[in-house]
Amino acid sequence: MKLNENNDNDNIMKKIIPTIALGAIATFSANAVQDKNFNYHVDDFADIEVLRYEVPGFQDLSLQQKKMLYYLTQAGIAGRDIIWDQNGKHNLQLRHLLENIYTGYTGDRNSADFKAFEKYLKQVWFGNGIHHHYGNDKFVPGFSQEFFVAQVNALPEDKLPLAKGQTRAQMLDVLVPVIFDPTVLAKKVDLDGTKDVVVNSAGNLYGDGVTQAEVEAYYAAKKNPEDKTPVSHGLNAKVVKEDGKIVEQPYCLNGLYGPAIAKIIYWLDMAKSVAENDAQKAIITKLIDYYITGDLRTFDEYSILWAEDTKSNIDFVNGFIESYNDPLGMTGSWESYVNFKNIPSSKRTEAIAGNAQWFEDNSPVNPKFRKPSVKGVSAKVITAALLGGDAFPACAIGINLPNADWIRAAHGSKSVTLENITEAYAEAAKGNGFNEEFVIDDKTRKLLDDWLYITDMLHTDLHECLGHASGQLMPGVDPDALKEHGSTLEEARADLFALYYLADPKLQEIGVLADPEAYKAEYYKYMMNGLMTQLSRIEPGKDIEEAHMRNRQLIARYILDHGKKDKVVELVKKGGKTYVKINDYKKMRALIGQLLGEIQRIKSEGDYEAGNALVNKYAVKVDKKLHKEVLDRNSKLNIPPYRGFINPEYEVVYGENGEIKDIVIKYTENYVDQMLRLGREASFLPVE
Ligand code: ZN
């Protein structure tokens, strides 16, 4: 599971990953930035802003640790072609072709056609293919078909990325409709359940002619409902039809994507040679075994070793992990995160996790709904050193793995917060005008400037480590009793738990939050977001569908409504604009505790009727007038709705005898240069 920008926290629902922060995360760091002049902004085009992130602490690592990180970054780059091919069967060929046109173009680089071509290529790079990374729709080229065909025809023979036996004309016959015909491969993942989601999704996880019914029947026959430790079926395989029969083509050394996997294995092996400890060596050995054999049982063994290693400083993800790109939610997209532990910030999550039982015992819910004994939670804060595959350029701000339910239950999971990524988002949002537009006054803006960054982090920590893990069901209550409102109410429960404790003196006692008034920053942002600014992500005329957004409006509207008599929170007008005004933060906290008690009761007792009533009263319907106002005000700010990152460059410094003397980190590339370099250095799969 991954958690994206804007406090969306984990997301169990496959199809909804709210990514966009807009200004909602226009938070400001009070500390921790190393270089005050660090330049976060890299590029912007279409609906995208590209940023870079800093890797504070890299230079202070030992040479051995730097080497290990370096080798892992190479392993994290080596699989890049895999995600391109998983996202669509023409993506690799198209990327080579577009890049060759781009670098070889001799005409006017300021012409409208070329500018549009460049924008399209930047979008394709960002999407790891021809579809939008979040919306899944195919990009619409702004250049003409004539322009494109002329450029292809102008390329010398050796610059044509032809498949075996293919001619230039044949390649054009294939690629022209892929780029220009909106009905061809229209959507990467199409979840419209009234149609065949396998046939209608343009991704390359299923072969031609394979239907949803066939895939479902194939895996139904493989699954054993009695198996208490089931493998993640389909996680590392493409399902194709051979001679009319459904078969799997596993992703492994001698299978699909073998040439790229061979490179990954090479670099993993190098990393193993400089591992910090035996646990790490065992983890890498298992992962290599899995890449060689494709055996999902081995992957589970690896996942257990990985989840249980909480001691190592350097850590990484490299494999077929998240299944959001599969309309059936089985096949993992190839991704990589390379990171090391942020030791000072991890003290924060360790302090919270270490007091889990205290938080549980003191929560404002009926004691019979509390957990008598909270299971250990592993949580740490990390510094990302490389984003790869499906996690590049758009990435998560938090990850909670492994995904297999039985492993999570039996061996626990690791929950990590990518602090330098969150920080880059926050720093880059400085001065975007969002807080100036939506926050009521200077005093409140100052409050947010000073404290929102840390309270936002703590909110996420409390939500993830404790909120979801708290509470218990009464005997015999069906965990799915809340049906379609289950996710909304579950997110509300975790958010309320976090909000309630943000204002608790316990946080000063355990040393994770200095100022007892700091919580007000998060309270203000939460109300502003829940009542107003999150509406900027809703299209005019629509209601709220997504669970996290419903949860936020539910909480905010409940507090507004139940605090009306005492004017705890108000929506006020100033100069014709609406603002959130909080008059009594203490009473607001009491209302948070009250709602937490009620939602925990609903969950513990499986009271669907009460949950349904709460959601329908507060969470779904949008105030149309206010919605329009928010959209109007937001559109004037010109904040790109989607953001992602390029990676820093790592450079090996060799000594006189060819030994590695140092690894240095640089932040000099721009977006185009980095993408072209990756195209040159990390192209390991043939064009089919
Ligand atoms: Zn959550």
XYZ file of C-alpha atoms and ligand atoms in Angstrom:
689
model
C 0.000 0.000 0.000
C 1.173 3.470 -0.596
C 0.177 6.832 0.592
C 0.287 9.784 -1.687
C 0.614 13.480 -1.240
C -1.986 15.389 0.777
C -2.360 13.223 3.850
C -4.285 10.614 1.995
C -2.764 7.997 4.167
C -2.913 4.418 3.174
C -5.336 3.350 0.584
C -6.866 -0.047 0.606
C -9.309 0.694 -2.173
C -7.509 -0.245 -5.350
C -8.983 2.231 -7.709
C -8.697 5.440 -5.818
C -5.383 6.983 -5.066
C -5.941 10.635 -4.524
C -2.693 12.181 -5.562
C -3.184 15.838 -5.853
C -2.283 18.126 -3.041
C -2.880 21.383 -4.754
C -2.266 23.897 -2.062
C -3.620 21.725 0.683
C -0.086 20.748 1.458
C 1.154 24.284 1.132
C 2.944 23.662 4.354
C 6.158 25.172 5.485
C 9.014 23.469 7.144
C 10.310 24.970 10.324
C 13.570 23.059 10.204
C 15.495 20.230 8.626
C 16.236 21.796 5.252
C 19.964 21.635 4.767
C 20.498 23.990 1.911
C 18.349 27.092 2.089
C 19.088 27.871 -1.543
C 18.203 24.428 -2.841
C 16.284 24.783 -6.058
C 13.257 22.466 -5.968
C 11.543 23.518 -9.168
C 12.823 21.770 -12.298
C 10.192 22.010 -15.020
C 6.498 22.343 -15.729
C 4.326 21.357 -18.668
C 0.690 20.392 -19.225
C -0.745 19.624 -15.744
C 2.624 18.604 -14.272
C 5.282 20.226 -12.152
C 8.626 18.421 -11.904
C 10.649 18.931 -8.742
C 13.950 17.678 -7.389
C 14.482 16.492 -3.851
C 17.474 16.853 -1.603
C 19.148 13.862 0.062
C 20.337 15.343 3.359
C 22.763 13.135 5.238
C 24.125 11.293 2.207
C 27.590 12.808 2.551
C 27.778 11.726 6.189
C 27.306 8.037 5.420
C 30.281 5.682 5.484
C 31.925 4.766 2.177
C 30.538 1.247 2.481
C 27.013 2.598 2.966
C 27.429 4.964 0.042
C 28.558 2.084 -2.146
C 25.611 -0.016 -1.124
C 23.201 2.832 -1.828
C 24.880 3.455 -5.165
C 24.570 -0.171 -6.267
C 20.943 -0.206 -5.195
C 20.263 2.963 -7.182
C 21.683 1.212 -10.240
C 19.399 -1.752 -9.573
C 16.550 0.753 -9.232
C 17.303 2.260 -12.635
C 17.976 -1.039 -14.414
C 14.307 -2.083 -14.437
C 13.018 1.121 -15.975
C 12.105 -0.462 -19.312
C 9.924 -3.002 -17.499
C 7.370 -0.481 -16.297
C 7.275 1.115 -19.746
C 6.395 -2.217 -21.291
C 3.931 -3.116 -18.542
C 2.147 0.187 -19.174
C 1.647 -0.529 -22.871
C 3.077 -2.737 -25.555
C 4.104 0.131 -27.859
C 5.666 2.326 -25.194
C 9.296 1.258 -25.582
C 9.350 1.573 -29.339
C 7.573 4.894 -29.157
C 9.974 6.245 -26.531
C 13.035 5.371 -28.622
C 11.449 6.914 -31.690
C 10.372 10.128 -29.957
C 13.774 10.550 -28.329
C 15.580 10.064 -31.626
C 13.358 12.627 -33.306
C 13.852 15.010 -30.407
C 17.641 14.824 -30.355
C 18.089 14.751 -34.126
C 15.640 17.504 -35.048
C 17.278 20.111 -37.256
C 14.291 22.404 -37.884
C 13.107 25.378 -35.844
C 12.952 24.225 -32.237
C 10.653 27.157 -31.441
C 8.031 26.223 -34.034
C 4.548 25.412 -32.756
C 4.753 21.805 -33.936
C 8.101 21.176 -32.293
C 7.024 22.846 -29.038
C 3.920 20.656 -28.976
C 6.045 17.624 -29.767
C 8.369 18.436 -26.875
C 5.433 18.826 -24.503
C 4.048 15.463 -25.605
C 7.414 13.768 -25.076
C 7.667 15.297 -21.590
C 4.220 13.937 -20.789
C 5.112 10.493 -22.120
C 8.265 10.466 -19.996
C 6.261 11.405 -16.938
C 3.631 8.737 -17.590
C 6.201 6.019 -18.398
C 4.146 5.623 -21.527
C 1.334 7.171 -23.514
C -1.160 7.407 -20.633
C -1.501 9.849 -17.760
C -0.012 8.350 -14.581
C -3.034 9.272 -12.485
C -5.993 9.833 -14.799
C -5.016 6.877 -17.039
C -6.252 8.682 -20.159
C -4.148 8.732 -23.314
C -2.223 11.953 -23.922
C -3.511 14.119 -26.752
C -0.714 15.306 -29.068
C -0.718 18.992 -30.002
C 1.350 18.431 -33.163
C 0.036 17.259 -36.489
C 0.209 13.765 -37.909
C 1.958 15.220 -40.978
C 4.669 16.706 -38.769
C 5.198 13.369 -37.041
C 5.310 11.312 -40.223
C 7.720 13.787 -41.814
C 10.056 13.510 -38.818
C 9.990 9.718 -38.883
C 10.705 9.717 -42.595
C 13.606 12.130 -42.073
C 15.340 9.790 -39.592
C 18.306 7.805 -40.876
C 17.837 4.043 -40.951
C 20.024 3.417 -37.906
C 17.845 5.721 -35.780
C 14.697 3.698 -36.373
C 13.782 1.489 -33.391
C 12.273 -1.182 -35.616
C 11.007 -4.465 -34.306
C 12.487 -7.556 -35.906
C 11.530 -7.709 -39.576
C 9.581 -4.451 -39.397
C 9.857 -1.721 -42.033
C 9.601 2.023 -41.515
C 6.164 2.077 -43.122
C 4.955 -0.823 -41.008
C 6.134 0.907 -37.846
C 4.263 4.056 -38.855
C 1.126 2.012 -39.539
C 1.286 0.752 -35.960
C 2.307 3.936 -34.147
C 0.260 6.610 -35.918
C -3.068 5.401 -34.523
C -1.429 4.744 -31.142
C -0.577 8.444 -30.962
C -3.357 10.099 -32.935
C -6.504 7.967 -32.785
C -8.290 8.705 -29.490
C -10.242 5.442 -29.671
C -7.119 3.256 -29.817
C -5.760 2.213 -26.378
C -7.807 5.011 -24.836
C -7.347 4.216 -21.160
C -4.515 2.430 -19.345
C -6.751 1.118 -16.568
C -10.488 1.168 -17.163
C -12.483 0.145 -14.102
C -15.922 0.577 -15.600
C -17.439 -2.623 -14.265
C -20.200 -2.698 -16.877
C -17.552 -3.678 -19.461
C -14.760 -6.235 -19.610
C -12.054 -4.444 -17.607
C -9.260 -6.622 -19.010
C -10.227 -6.102 -22.649
C -10.855 -2.379 -22.164
C -7.655 -1.556 -20.298
C -4.758 -0.578 -22.571
C -2.030 -1.749 -20.208
C 0.149 -4.677 -21.231
C -0.479 -7.004 -18.280
C -2.741 -9.238 -20.356
C -2.153 -10.525 -23.848
C -4.290 -9.902 -26.889
C -7.625 -11.650 -26.882
C -7.602 -12.487 -23.176
C -10.900 -11.744 -21.449
C -11.705 -10.900 -17.854
C -13.772 -14.072 -17.478
C -10.860 -16.200 -18.687
C -8.422 -14.594 -16.258
C -10.825 -14.972 -13.365
C -11.484 -18.594 -14.186
C -7.757 -19.272 -14.530
C -6.933 -17.918 -11.070
C -10.069 -19.292 -9.412
C -8.822 -22.748 -10.387
C -5.407 -22.018 -8.864
C -6.625 -20.620 -5.557
C -7.267 -22.812 -2.556
C -9.672 -21.146 -0.103
C -8.270 -23.335 2.708
C -4.717 -22.009 2.191
C -3.796 -19.861 5.195
C -0.599 -18.596 3.534
C -1.579 -18.054 -0.097
C 0.933 -16.672 -2.585
C 0.032 -13.461 -4.404
C -1.259 -15.068 -7.577
C -0.438 -13.238 -10.782
C 1.864 -10.762 -9.051
C 4.778 -11.322 -11.443
C 3.221 -12.606 -14.626
C 1.596 -11.577 -17.845
C -1.429 -13.678 -18.731
C -1.623 -14.601 -22.389
C -3.446 -16.949 -24.699
C -1.379 -19.634 -26.412
C -3.153 -21.950 -28.847
C -6.430 -20.918 -27.258
C -5.186 -21.779 -23.763
C -4.643 -19.280 -20.933
C -1.083 -19.373 -19.575
C 1.166 -17.212 -17.427
C 4.429 -15.737 -18.686
C 6.365 -15.101 -15.487
C 8.649 -12.099 -15.131
C 11.993 -13.700 -14.237
C 15.554 -14.184 -15.431
C 14.695 -16.724 -18.104
C 11.202 -15.404 -18.679
C 9.618 -12.123 -19.633
C 11.863 -9.066 -19.022
C 14.888 -11.341 -18.555
C 17.516 -8.903 -19.944
C 16.472 -6.119 -17.558
C 16.142 -8.553 -14.650
C 19.690 -9.783 -15.327
C 20.947 -6.216 -14.836
C 18.915 -5.815 -11.660
C 20.403 -9.044 -10.299
C 23.915 -7.884 -11.167
C 23.529 -4.681 -9.142
C 21.741 -6.410 -6.273
C 24.655 -8.805 -6.059
C 27.067 -5.869 -5.917
C 24.983 -4.341 -3.124
C 25.067 -7.624 -1.247
C 28.858 -7.557 -1.292
C 28.842 -4.370 0.788
C 25.724 -5.033 2.876
C 25.611 -3.627 6.390
C 24.800 -6.905 8.105
C 23.787 -10.530 7.642
C 20.080 -9.785 7.710
C 20.493 -7.527 4.702
C 22.579 -10.148 2.908
C 19.846 -12.732 3.505
C 17.187 -10.354 2.176
C 19.111 -9.630 -1.023
C 19.957 -13.307 -1.532
C 16.260 -14.189 -1.305
C 15.289 -11.409 -3.685
C 17.855 -12.568 -6.239
C 16.525 -16.140 -5.888
C 13.077 -14.844 -6.603
C 14.187 -12.858 -9.641
C 15.910 -15.971 -10.971
C 13.051 -18.411 -10.409
C 9.955 -16.208 -10.394
C 8.700 -18.407 -7.538
C 6.078 -16.496 -5.535
C 6.697 -18.616 -2.443
C 10.258 -17.278 -2.481
C 8.879 -13.778 -2.813
C 6.841 -14.305 0.367
C 9.949 -15.539 2.178
C 11.772 -12.457 0.997
C 8.883 -10.225 2.117
C 8.946 -11.719 5.610
C 12.706 -11.190 5.944
C 12.274 -7.654 4.678
C 9.380 -6.818 7.022
C 11.263 -8.179 10.003
C 14.469 -6.241 9.321
C 13.970 -3.082 11.323
C 17.630 -2.648 12.280
C 19.402 -1.818 9.017
C 20.009 1.773 8.036
C 19.871 1.247 4.311
C 16.696 -0.192 2.917
C 15.063 -0.593 -0.462
C 12.120 -1.873 -2.455
C 12.842 -3.429 -5.839
C 10.248 -5.564 -7.551
C 6.691 -6.109 -8.707
C 4.855 -4.556 -5.783
C 1.724 -2.439 -6.133
C -1.154 -3.664 -8.264
C -3.058 -0.418 -8.889
C -2.250 -0.629 -12.615
C -3.975 -3.988 -12.979
C -7.734 -3.650 -13.431
C -8.029 -6.938 -11.519
C -5.592 -5.796 -8.823
C -3.173 -8.735 -9.046
C -0.112 -7.993 -11.170
C 2.542 -5.817 -9.548
C 4.029 -2.853 -11.373
C 7.799 -2.836 -11.270
C 9.099 -0.146 -8.925
C 12.051 0.746 -6.740
C 12.677 2.942 -3.708
C 16.205 3.210 -2.339
C 16.548 4.911 1.023
C 18.280 5.177 4.352
C 16.905 5.762 7.790
C 16.398 9.308 9.007
C 17.521 8.576 12.539
C 16.500 11.838 14.278
C 13.018 11.835 12.721
C 12.564 8.119 13.341
C 12.796 8.865 17.062
C 9.422 10.504 16.553
C 7.711 7.442 15.080
C 9.492 5.144 17.526
C 8.281 7.241 20.467
C 4.749 7.046 19.150
C 4.860 3.329 18.374
C 6.527 2.652 21.720
C 3.607 4.226 23.569
C 0.923 2.526 21.504
C -0.730 0.919 24.520
C -0.941 4.204 26.425
C -2.693 5.873 23.493
C -5.098 2.975 23.231
C -5.890 2.922 26.953
C -6.610 6.655 27.032
C -8.643 7.065 23.868
C -12.042 8.746 24.176
C -14.019 5.630 23.278
C -16.029 3.210 25.357
C -13.448 0.999 27.141
C -15.048 -2.184 25.848
C -14.205 -1.108 22.271
C -10.492 -0.620 23.071
C -7.812 -3.207 22.323
C -6.569 -4.818 25.541
C -3.194 -5.388 23.909
C -1.909 -3.502 20.869
C 0.428 -5.458 18.608
C 3.890 -4.018 17.942
C 4.058 -1.520 15.137
C 7.191 -0.907 13.064
C 7.477 2.599 11.728
C 10.377 4.689 10.567
C 11.161 7.863 8.731
C 13.402 7.525 5.711
C 15.369 9.652 3.304
C 14.739 8.651 -0.286
C 17.878 8.345 -2.411
C 16.287 7.029 -5.602
C 12.816 6.613 -7.064
C 12.496 4.060 -9.836
C 10.036 2.347 -12.142
C 6.410 3.017 -11.277
C 7.562 5.271 -8.400
C 9.256 7.652 -10.812
C 8.711 10.486 -11.538
C 5.459 10.442 -9.513
C 5.966 8.802 -6.135
C 4.323 8.166 -2.786
C 5.124 9.977 0.465
C 4.566 6.880 2.555
C 4.659 3.160 1.996
C 3.328 0.287 4.042
C 4.503 -3.146 2.885
C 4.346 -6.070 2.325
C 0.894 -6.189 0.760
C 0.039 -9.847 1.439
C -2.608 -9.877 4.176
C -1.425 -13.056 5.842
C 2.146 -11.775 6.115
C 0.929 -8.501 7.605
C -1.089 -10.408 10.198
C 1.566 -12.968 11.085
C 4.801 -11.000 10.671
C 3.757 -7.363 10.727
C 4.504 -4.680 8.209
C 6.866 -1.794 7.800
C 5.393 1.656 7.590
C 7.730 4.319 6.266
C 7.428 8.057 5.752
C 9.549 9.620 2.985
C 10.424 12.810 4.777
C 12.704 14.449 2.212
C 10.014 13.948 -0.426
C 7.320 15.474 1.782
C 9.704 18.284 2.524
C 10.367 18.942 -1.151
C 6.637 19.177 -1.813
C 6.264 21.590 1.064
C 9.228 23.741 0.132
C 8.230 23.880 -3.515
C 4.736 25.036 -2.558
C 6.136 28.037 -0.713
C 4.910 31.231 -2.206
C 2.361 29.600 -4.502
C -0.264 31.921 -3.030
C -2.507 29.187 -1.706
C -2.402 30.120 1.969
C -2.680 33.805 1.099
C -5.874 33.029 -0.789
C -7.596 30.630 1.604
C -6.281 31.176 5.141
C -8.316 33.742 7.074
C -5.657 36.087 8.448
C -1.940 36.721 8.984
C -1.995 35.282 12.481
C -3.340 31.960 11.245
C -0.942 31.932 8.296
C 1.908 32.412 10.752
C 0.556 29.521 12.822
C 0.588 27.329 9.715
C 4.031 28.519 8.666
C 5.419 27.638 12.056
C 3.707 24.369 12.815
C 1.865 22.764 9.940
C 4.835 20.868 8.587
C 5.554 18.965 11.781
C 1.914 18.520 12.824
C 1.087 17.215 9.344
C 3.856 14.637 9.717
C 2.658 13.702 13.193
C -0.883 13.420 11.947
C 0.287 10.913 9.338
C 2.374 9.015 11.917
C -0.520 8.793 14.384
C -3.003 7.858 11.674
C -0.783 5.097 10.274
C 0.920 3.674 13.350
C -1.946 3.896 15.811
C -5.233 5.023 14.291
C -5.889 2.071 12.029
C -4.501 -0.364 14.593
C -6.724 0.835 17.447
C -10.054 -0.506 18.653
C -11.669 -3.922 18.464
C -14.789 -5.501 17.079
C -17.390 -7.014 19.402
C -17.570 -10.803 19.186
C -19.442 -11.988 16.121
C -19.420 -8.638 14.304
C -18.701 -8.973 10.579
C -15.663 -6.821 9.678
C -17.402 -5.927 6.407
C -20.665 -4.911 8.097
C -20.283 -1.239 7.123
C -20.259 -2.247 3.450
C -19.741 0.618 0.977
C -19.055 3.046 3.851
C -16.367 0.833 5.378
C -13.416 2.734 3.872
C -14.806 6.188 4.625
C -15.551 5.354 8.244
C -12.250 3.549 8.683
C -10.309 6.562 7.400
C -12.407 8.845 9.606
C -11.612 6.690 12.625
C -7.862 6.866 11.942
C -7.964 10.613 11.227
C -9.980 11.333 14.380
C -7.608 9.280 16.495
C -4.700 11.308 15.097
C -6.448 14.676 15.459
C -7.514 13.921 19.023
C -3.999 13.055 20.167
C -2.292 15.901 18.315
C -3.667 18.167 21.048
C -2.665 15.861 23.895
C 0.093 16.849 26.357
C 1.394 13.302 25.933
C 3.121 14.506 22.746
C 5.149 17.002 24.784
C 5.845 14.358 27.415
C 7.310 11.926 24.854
C 9.154 14.762 23.158
C 7.695 14.668 19.649
C 6.048 18.099 19.592
C 7.533 21.104 21.349
C 4.635 23.510 21.613
C 1.304 22.533 23.246
C -0.472 25.028 20.954
C 1.046 23.664 17.733
C -1.869 21.304 17.070
C -4.003 24.310 16.123
C -2.162 24.506 12.789
C -3.328 21.029 11.801
C -6.842 21.682 13.144
C -7.150 24.809 11.025
C -5.836 23.117 7.889
C -8.068 20.120 8.441
C -11.204 22.257 8.682
C -10.189 24.473 5.758
C -9.492 21.423 3.619
C -12.546 19.433 4.691
C -15.005 22.310 4.393
C -13.563 24.117 1.405
C -10.293 23.608 -0.390
C -10.501 19.886 -1.157
C -13.526 20.792 -3.291
C -11.071 22.110 -5.872
C -10.520 18.476 -6.886
C -14.214 17.871 -7.578
C -15.677 18.643 -10.982
C -18.567 21.118 -11.039
C -21.908 19.428 -10.400
C -20.398 16.262 -8.919
C -20.627 15.001 -5.371
C -17.805 13.483 -3.325
C -17.040 9.846 -4.137
C -13.579 9.098 -2.872
C -13.320 7.647 0.639
C -10.574 9.914 2.032
C -12.318 13.008 0.760
C -15.644 11.845 2.178
C -13.981 11.186 5.499
C -12.530 14.685 5.660
C -15.796 16.388 4.832
C -17.641 14.128 7.266
C -15.409 15.194 10.148
C -15.325 18.871 9.189
C -19.085 19.177 8.603
C -19.896 17.249 11.780
C -17.774 19.654 13.825
C -19.260 22.699 12.082
C -22.782 21.397 12.739
C -22.345 20.171 16.313
C -20.368 23.272 17.289
C -22.915 25.672 15.808
C -24.600 26.593 19.113
C -21.254 27.528 20.700
C -19.780 28.946 17.477
C -16.816 26.569 17.748
C -16.116 26.868 14.023
C -17.729 29.229 11.522
C -17.657 29.939 7.827
C -17.382 33.719 7.575
C -17.329 36.193 4.686
C -14.609 38.750 4.164
C -14.569 40.931 1.084
C -17.040 38.585 -0.607
C -14.866 35.514 0.056
C -15.555 32.629 2.421
C -13.075 31.667 5.151
C -12.938 29.128 7.944
C -12.825 30.743 11.385
C -12.068 28.637 14.444
C -13.158 30.304 17.678
C -12.598 27.540 20.198
C -9.924 24.923 19.558
C -10.515 23.165 22.902
C -14.185 22.587 22.180
C -13.239 21.461 18.702
C -11.052 18.788 20.252
C -13.947 17.680 22.455
C -16.132 17.279 19.349
C -13.366 15.238 17.693
C -13.313 12.937 20.722
C -17.109 12.676 20.641
C -17.191 11.711 16.958
C -14.326 9.242 17.441
C -16.314 7.568 20.227
C -19.359 7.284 17.981
C -17.519 6.015 14.900
C -15.610 3.476 16.972
C -18.954 2.285 18.367
C -20.359 2.021 14.838
C -17.358 -0.037 13.749
C -17.193 -2.209 16.873
C -20.909 -3.014 16.737
C -21.174 -3.095 12.938
C -23.973 -0.509 13.075
C -24.489 0.006 9.349
C -27.616 2.171 9.786
C -25.840 4.732 11.971
C -22.787 4.784 9.705
C -24.949 5.223 6.628
C -26.794 8.107 8.257
C -23.560 9.884 9.227
C -22.012 9.530 5.777
C -25.137 10.672 3.984
C -25.685 13.633 6.256
C -22.150 15.045 6.159
C -19.776 13.342 3.721
C -21.266 13.193 0.242
C -23.204 16.275 -0.795
C -21.294 19.314 -1.946
C -22.347 22.888 -1.175
C -22.684 24.032 -4.798
C -22.200 27.734 -4.203
C -19.138 27.252 -2.049
C -17.798 24.692 -4.532
C -17.968 27.193 -7.361
C -16.266 29.841 -5.248
C -13.404 27.463 -4.351
C -12.926 26.454 -7.991
C -12.845 30.079 -9.106
C -10.378 31.153 -6.456
C -8.168 28.114 -6.985
C -8.007 28.456 -10.765
C -6.459 31.916 -10.414
C -3.496 30.439 -8.533
C -2.233 28.315 -11.444
C -0.947 25.507 -9.246
C -0.207 22.378 -11.325
C -2.376 19.565 -9.983
C 0.261 16.805 -10.337
C 3.839 16.727 -9.204
C 6.770 14.357 -9.424
C 10.527 14.219 -9.147
C 13.745 13.702 -10.978
C 16.467 11.884 -9.044
C 19.813 13.300 -7.990
C 22.869 12.036 -9.900
C 25.385 9.808 -8.177
C 28.954 9.940 -9.398
C 31.667 7.453 -8.533
C 35.068 8.902 -7.661
C 37.885 6.438 -8.380
C 41.284 6.309 -6.703
C 44.638 5.707 -8.362
C 44.281 1.941 -8.360
C 40.785 1.992 -9.712
C 39.205 1.528 -6.298
C 36.105 3.493 -5.356
C 37.179 6.437 -3.222
C 33.863 8.164 -2.830
C 30.380 8.542 -4.220
C 29.279 12.123 -4.662
C 25.778 13.401 -5.152
C 24.824 16.112 -7.611
C 21.665 18.007 -8.415
C 22.550 19.563 -11.748
C 20.457 17.786 -14.390
C 17.253 19.179 -15.774
C 14.242 17.017 -16.615
C 15.001 16.535 -20.307
C 18.673 15.719 -19.714
C 17.836 13.144 -17.062
C 15.232 11.423 -19.204
C 17.543 11.317 -22.222
C 20.366 9.957 -20.061
C 18.130 7.199 -18.697
C 17.124 6.405 -22.253
C 20.789 5.945 -23.129
C 21.938 4.167 -19.966
C 18.986 2.050 -18.928
C 17.532 0.578 -22.118
C 17.808 -3.142 -21.576
C 14.736 -4.556 -23.258
C 14.405 -5.130 -26.992
C 11.639 -3.539 -29.029
C 9.131 -6.270 -29.830
Zn -5.680 5.474 6.489
